[in-house]
PDB file of C-alpha atoms in Angstrom:
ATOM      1  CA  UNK A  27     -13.322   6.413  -0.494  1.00 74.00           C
ATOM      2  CA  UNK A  28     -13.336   9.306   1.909  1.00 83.00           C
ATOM      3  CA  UNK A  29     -10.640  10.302   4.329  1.00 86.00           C
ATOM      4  CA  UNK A  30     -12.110   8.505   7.033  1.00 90.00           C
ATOM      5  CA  UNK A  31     -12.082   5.011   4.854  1.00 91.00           C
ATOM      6  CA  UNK A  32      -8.178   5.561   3.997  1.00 93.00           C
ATOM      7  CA  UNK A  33      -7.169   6.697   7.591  1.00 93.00           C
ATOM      8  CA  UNK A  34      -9.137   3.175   8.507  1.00 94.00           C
ATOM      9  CA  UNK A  35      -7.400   1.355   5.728  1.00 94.00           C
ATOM     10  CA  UNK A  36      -4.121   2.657   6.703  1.00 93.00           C
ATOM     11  CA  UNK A  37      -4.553   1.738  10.439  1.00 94.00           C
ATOM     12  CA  UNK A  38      -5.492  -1.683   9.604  1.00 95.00           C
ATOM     13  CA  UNK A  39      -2.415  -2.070   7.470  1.00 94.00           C
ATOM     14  CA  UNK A  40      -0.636  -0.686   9.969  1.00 92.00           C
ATOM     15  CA  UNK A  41      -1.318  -3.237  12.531  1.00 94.00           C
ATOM     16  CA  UNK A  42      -1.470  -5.847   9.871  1.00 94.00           C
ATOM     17  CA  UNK A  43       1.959  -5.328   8.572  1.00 92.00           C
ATOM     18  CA  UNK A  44       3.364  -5.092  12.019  1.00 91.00           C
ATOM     19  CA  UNK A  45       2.041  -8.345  12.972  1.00 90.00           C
ATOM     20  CA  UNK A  46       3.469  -9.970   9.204  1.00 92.00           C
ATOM     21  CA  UNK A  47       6.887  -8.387   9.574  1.00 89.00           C
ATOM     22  CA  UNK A  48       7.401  -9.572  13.341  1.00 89.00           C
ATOM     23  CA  UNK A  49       5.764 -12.976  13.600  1.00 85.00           C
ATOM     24  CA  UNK A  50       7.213 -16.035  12.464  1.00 85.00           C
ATOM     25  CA  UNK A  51       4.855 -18.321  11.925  1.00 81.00           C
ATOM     26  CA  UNK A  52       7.025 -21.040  12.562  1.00 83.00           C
ATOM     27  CA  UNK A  53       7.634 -20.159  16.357  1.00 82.00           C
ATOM     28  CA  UNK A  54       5.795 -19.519  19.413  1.00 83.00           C
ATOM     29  CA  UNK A  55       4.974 -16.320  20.295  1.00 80.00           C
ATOM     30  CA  UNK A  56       6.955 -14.607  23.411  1.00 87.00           C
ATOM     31  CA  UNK A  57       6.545 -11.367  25.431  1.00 88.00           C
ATOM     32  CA  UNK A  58       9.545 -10.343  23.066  1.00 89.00           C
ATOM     33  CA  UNK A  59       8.064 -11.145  20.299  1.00 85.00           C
ATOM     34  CA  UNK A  60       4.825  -9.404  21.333  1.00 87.00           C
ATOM     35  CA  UNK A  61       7.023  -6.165  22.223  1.00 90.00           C
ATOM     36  CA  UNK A  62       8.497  -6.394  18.919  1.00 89.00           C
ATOM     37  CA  UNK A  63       5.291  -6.402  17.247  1.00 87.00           C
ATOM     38  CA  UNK A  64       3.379  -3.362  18.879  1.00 91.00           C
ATOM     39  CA  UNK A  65       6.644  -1.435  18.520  1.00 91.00           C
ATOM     40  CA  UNK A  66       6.623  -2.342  14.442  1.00 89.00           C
ATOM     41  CA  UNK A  67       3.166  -1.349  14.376  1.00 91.00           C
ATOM     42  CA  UNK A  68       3.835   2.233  15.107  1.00 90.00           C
ATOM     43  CA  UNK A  69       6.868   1.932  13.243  1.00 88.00           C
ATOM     44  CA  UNK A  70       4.458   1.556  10.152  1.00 88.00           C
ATOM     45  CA  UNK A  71       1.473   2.968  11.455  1.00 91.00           C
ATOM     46  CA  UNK A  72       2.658   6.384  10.720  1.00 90.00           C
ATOM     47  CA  UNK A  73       4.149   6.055   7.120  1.00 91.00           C
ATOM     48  CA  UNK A  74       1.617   3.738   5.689  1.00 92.00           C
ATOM     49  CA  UNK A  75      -1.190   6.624   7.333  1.00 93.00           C
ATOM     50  CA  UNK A  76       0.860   9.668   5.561  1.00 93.00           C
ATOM     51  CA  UNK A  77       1.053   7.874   2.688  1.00 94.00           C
ATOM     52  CA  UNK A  78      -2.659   7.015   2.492  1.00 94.00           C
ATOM     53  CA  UNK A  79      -3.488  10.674   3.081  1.00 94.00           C
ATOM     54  CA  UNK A  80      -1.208  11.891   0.731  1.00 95.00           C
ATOM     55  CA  UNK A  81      -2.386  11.301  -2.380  1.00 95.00           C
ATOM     56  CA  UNK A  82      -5.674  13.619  -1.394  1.00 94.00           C
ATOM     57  CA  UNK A  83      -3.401  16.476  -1.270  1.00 94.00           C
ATOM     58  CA  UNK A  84      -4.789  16.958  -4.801  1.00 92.00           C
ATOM     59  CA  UNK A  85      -7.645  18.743  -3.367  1.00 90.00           C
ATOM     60  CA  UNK A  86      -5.795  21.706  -2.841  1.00 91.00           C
ATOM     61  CA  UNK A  87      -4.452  22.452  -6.069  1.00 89.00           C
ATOM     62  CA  UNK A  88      -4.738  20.518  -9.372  1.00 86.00           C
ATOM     63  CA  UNK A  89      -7.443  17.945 -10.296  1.00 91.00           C
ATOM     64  CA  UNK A  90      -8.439  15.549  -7.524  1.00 91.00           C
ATOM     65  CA  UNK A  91      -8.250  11.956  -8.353  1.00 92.00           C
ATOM     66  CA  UNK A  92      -5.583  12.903 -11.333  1.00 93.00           C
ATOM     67  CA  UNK A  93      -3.083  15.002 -10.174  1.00 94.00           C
ATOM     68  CA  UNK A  94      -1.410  12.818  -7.357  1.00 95.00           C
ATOM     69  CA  UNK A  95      -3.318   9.530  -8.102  1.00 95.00           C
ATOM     70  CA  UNK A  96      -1.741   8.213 -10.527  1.00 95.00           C
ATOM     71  CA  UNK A  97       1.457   5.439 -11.472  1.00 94.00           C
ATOM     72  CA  UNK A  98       4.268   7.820 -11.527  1.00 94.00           C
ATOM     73  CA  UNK A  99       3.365   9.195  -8.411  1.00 94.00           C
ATOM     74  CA  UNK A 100       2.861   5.547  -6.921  1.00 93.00           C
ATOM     75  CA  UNK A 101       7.075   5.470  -9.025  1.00 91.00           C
ATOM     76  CA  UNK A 102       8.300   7.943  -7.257  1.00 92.00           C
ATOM     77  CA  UNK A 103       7.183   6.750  -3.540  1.00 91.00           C
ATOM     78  CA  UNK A 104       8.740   3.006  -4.786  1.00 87.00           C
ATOM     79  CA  UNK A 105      11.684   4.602  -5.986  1.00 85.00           C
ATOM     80  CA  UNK A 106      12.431   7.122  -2.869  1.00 84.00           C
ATOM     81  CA  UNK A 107      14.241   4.674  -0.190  1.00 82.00           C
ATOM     82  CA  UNK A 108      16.396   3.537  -3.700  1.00 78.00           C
ATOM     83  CA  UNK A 109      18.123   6.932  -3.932  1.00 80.00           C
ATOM     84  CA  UNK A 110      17.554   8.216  -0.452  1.00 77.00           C
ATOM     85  CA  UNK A 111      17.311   5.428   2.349  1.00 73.00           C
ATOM     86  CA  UNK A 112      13.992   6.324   4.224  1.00 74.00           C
ATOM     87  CA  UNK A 113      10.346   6.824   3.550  1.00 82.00           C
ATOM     88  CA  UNK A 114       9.891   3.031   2.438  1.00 81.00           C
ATOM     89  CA  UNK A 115       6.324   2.005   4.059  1.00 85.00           C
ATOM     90  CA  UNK A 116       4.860   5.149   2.232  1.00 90.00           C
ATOM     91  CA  UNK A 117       4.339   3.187  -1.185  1.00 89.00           C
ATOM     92  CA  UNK A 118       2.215   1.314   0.527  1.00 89.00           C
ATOM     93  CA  UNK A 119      -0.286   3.743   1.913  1.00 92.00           C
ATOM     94  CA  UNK A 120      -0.455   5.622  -1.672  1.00 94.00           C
ATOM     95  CA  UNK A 121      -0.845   2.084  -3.040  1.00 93.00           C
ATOM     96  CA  UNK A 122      -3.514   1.372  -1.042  1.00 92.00           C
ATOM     97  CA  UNK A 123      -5.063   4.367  -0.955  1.00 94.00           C
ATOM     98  CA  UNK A 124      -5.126   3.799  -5.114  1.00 95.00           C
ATOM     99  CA  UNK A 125      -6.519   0.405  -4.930  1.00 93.00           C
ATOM    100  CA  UNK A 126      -9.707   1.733  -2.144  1.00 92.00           C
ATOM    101  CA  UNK A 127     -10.070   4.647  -5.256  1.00 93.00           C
ATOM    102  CA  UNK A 128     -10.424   2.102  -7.940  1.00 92.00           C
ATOM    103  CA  UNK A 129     -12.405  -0.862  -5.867  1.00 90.00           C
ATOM    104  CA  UNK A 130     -14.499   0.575  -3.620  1.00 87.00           C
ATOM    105  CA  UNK A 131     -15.225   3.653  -5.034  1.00 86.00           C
ATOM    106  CA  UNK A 132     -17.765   4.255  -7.837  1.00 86.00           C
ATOM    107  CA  UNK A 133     -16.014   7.136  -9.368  1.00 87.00           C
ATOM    108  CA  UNK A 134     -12.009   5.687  -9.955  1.00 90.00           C
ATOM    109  CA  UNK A 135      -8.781   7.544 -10.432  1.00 94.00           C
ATOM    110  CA  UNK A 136      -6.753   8.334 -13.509  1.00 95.00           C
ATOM    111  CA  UNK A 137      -4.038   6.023 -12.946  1.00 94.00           C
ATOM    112  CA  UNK A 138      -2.367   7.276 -16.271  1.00 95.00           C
ATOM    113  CA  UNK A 139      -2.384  10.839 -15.577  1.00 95.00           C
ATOM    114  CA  UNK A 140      -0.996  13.407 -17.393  1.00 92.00           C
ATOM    115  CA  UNK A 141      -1.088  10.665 -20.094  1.00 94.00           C
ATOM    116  CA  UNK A 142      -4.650  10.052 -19.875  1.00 94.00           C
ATOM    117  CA  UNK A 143      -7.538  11.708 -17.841  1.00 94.00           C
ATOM    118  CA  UNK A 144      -9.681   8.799 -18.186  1.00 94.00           C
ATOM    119  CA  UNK A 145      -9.802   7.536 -14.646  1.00 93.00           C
ATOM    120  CA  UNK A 146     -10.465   3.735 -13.869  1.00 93.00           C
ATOM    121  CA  UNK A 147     -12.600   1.680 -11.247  1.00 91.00           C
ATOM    122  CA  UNK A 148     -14.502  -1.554 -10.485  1.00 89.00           C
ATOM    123  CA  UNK A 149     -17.852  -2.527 -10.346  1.00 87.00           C
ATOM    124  CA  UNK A 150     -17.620  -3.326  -6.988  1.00 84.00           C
ATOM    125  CA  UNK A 151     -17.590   0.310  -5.732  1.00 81.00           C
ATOM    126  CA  UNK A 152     -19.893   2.166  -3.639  1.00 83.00           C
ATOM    127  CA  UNK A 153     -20.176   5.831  -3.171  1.00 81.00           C
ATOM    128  CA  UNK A 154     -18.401   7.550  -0.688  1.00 77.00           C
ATOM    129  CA  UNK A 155     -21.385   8.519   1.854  1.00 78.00           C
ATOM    130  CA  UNK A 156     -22.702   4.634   1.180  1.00 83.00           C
ATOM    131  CA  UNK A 157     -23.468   2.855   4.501  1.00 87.00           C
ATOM    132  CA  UNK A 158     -21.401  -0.071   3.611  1.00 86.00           C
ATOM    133  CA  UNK A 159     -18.613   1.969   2.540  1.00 87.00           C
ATOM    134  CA  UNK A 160     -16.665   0.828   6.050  1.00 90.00           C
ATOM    135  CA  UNK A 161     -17.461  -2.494   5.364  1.00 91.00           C
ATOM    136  CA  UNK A 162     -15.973  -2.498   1.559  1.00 91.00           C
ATOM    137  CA  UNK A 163     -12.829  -0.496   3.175  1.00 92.00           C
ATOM    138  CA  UNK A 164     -12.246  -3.655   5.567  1.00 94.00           C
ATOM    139  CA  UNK A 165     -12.889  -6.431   3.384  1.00 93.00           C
ATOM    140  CA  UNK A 166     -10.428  -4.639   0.799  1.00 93.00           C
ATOM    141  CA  UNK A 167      -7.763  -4.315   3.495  1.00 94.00           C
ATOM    142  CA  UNK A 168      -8.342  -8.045   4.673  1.00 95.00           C
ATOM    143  CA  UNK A 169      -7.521  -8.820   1.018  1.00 94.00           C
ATOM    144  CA  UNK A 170      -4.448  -6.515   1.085  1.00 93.00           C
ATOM    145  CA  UNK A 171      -3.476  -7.907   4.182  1.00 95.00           C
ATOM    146  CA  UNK A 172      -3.298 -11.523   3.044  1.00 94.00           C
ATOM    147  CA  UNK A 173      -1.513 -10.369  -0.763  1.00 92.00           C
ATOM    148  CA  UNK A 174       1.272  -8.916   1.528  1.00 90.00           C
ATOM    149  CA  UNK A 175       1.995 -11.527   4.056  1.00 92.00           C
ATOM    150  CA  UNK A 176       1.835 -14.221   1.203  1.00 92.00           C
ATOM    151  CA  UNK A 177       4.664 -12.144  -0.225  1.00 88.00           C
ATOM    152  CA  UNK A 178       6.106 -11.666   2.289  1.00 89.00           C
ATOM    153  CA  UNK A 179       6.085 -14.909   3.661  1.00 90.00           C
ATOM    154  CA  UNK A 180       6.121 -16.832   0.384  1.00 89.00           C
ATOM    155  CA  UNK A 181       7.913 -14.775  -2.156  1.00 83.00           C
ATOM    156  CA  UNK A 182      10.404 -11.292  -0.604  1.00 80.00           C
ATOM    157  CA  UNK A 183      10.194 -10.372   2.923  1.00 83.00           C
ATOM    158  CA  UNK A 184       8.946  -6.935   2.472  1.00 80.00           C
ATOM    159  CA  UNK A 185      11.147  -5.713   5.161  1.00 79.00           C
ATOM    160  CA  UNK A 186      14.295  -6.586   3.053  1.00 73.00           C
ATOM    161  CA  UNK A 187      14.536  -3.391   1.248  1.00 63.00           C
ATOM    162  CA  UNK A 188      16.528  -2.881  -2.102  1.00 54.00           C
ATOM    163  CA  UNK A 189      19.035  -4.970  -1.137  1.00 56.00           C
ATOM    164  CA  UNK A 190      17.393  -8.081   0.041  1.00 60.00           C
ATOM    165  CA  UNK A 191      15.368  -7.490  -3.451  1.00 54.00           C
ATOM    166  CA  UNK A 192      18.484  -7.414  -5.642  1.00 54.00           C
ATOM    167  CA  UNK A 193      19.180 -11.038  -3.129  1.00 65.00           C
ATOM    168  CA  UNK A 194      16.475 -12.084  -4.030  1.00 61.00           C
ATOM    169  CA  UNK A 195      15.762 -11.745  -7.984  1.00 57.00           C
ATOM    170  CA  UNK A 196      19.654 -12.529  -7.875  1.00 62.00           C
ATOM    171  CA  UNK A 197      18.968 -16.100  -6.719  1.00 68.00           C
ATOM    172  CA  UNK A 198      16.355 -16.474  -8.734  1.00 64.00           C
ATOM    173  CA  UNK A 199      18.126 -15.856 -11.545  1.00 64.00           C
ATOM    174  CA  UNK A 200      20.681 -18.746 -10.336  1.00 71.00           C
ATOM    175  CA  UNK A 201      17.954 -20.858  -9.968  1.00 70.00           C
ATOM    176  CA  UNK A 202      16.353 -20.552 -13.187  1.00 68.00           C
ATOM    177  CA  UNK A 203      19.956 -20.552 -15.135  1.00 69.00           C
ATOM    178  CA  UNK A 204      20.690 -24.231 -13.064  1.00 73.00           C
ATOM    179  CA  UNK A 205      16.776 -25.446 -14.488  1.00 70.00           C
ATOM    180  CA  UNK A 206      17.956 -24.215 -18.140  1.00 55.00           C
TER     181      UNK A 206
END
């Protein structure tokens, strides 16, 4: 994808994941509720758009598509708001910017880098100047869309952070020790 596709891809999740994180689909939807929602999408808006961008930094120094797209890049973004307590809606621009590198773009990235330069894609790619290439961006962030807000909804609420993670894998634990 081209910088265009990820800033479009990172907009869409932007708005997506504000809508996710504020509405309960469970309730009706009130002027609070729609206030709450515009102000969590540019809340997210900006971090998931940095981190979309950022792995394209490559450019400038190093080997594009290697250098800064790969895993333990996409490790260090996850592991950031662990040790330090902010930055933690950038994982998923960088994540998403990976996945638009690897489906919808013919050439792939190295996800293994420095490990391995062989760099990975799908089939379903199309070059970066390709007249559908806005199209594949949106159906891929449709699909990103709807893997988030079924975890979110079904599995982790994505706005729980470390802690509401540590909840969560805790109970599950319990569970699964009371079914043994």
């Amino acid at each position: 994808m081209n910088k265009k596709g990820h800033v479009l891809n990172a907009v869409l999740l932007g708005v997506g994941l504000g809508v996710i994180l504020t509405v309960d689909p469970t309730t009706r939807a009130t002027t609070d509720v729609v206030v709450d929602g515009l102000a969590r999408v540019v809340e997210l808006s900006v971090p998931v758009t940095l981190g979309a961008l950022f792995p394209d930094v490559d450019t400038a120094f190093g080997k594009h598509r290697k250098t800064l797209h790969n895993l333990p890049v996409l490790g260090v973004f996850l592991l950031f708001p662990v040790f330090f307590g902010n930055l933690q809606f950038v994982w998923i621009g960088i994540a998403t910017h990976y996945l638009l590198d690897v489906v919808g773009s013919r050439r792939g990235i190295a996800l293994f880098y420095p490990l391995s330069k062989t760099e990975y894609n799908l089939p379903t790619g199309v070059t970066t100047s390709h007249r559908h290439a806005d199209a594949v961006t949106v159906v891929i962030t449709v699909v990103e869309l709807g893997v988030l807000g079924g975890i979110h909804y079904l599995a982790f609420p994505l706005d729980a952070g470390v802690s509401g993670l540590q909840e969560t894998v805790m109970a599950s634990l319990a569970s699964l020790a009371l079914l043994v």
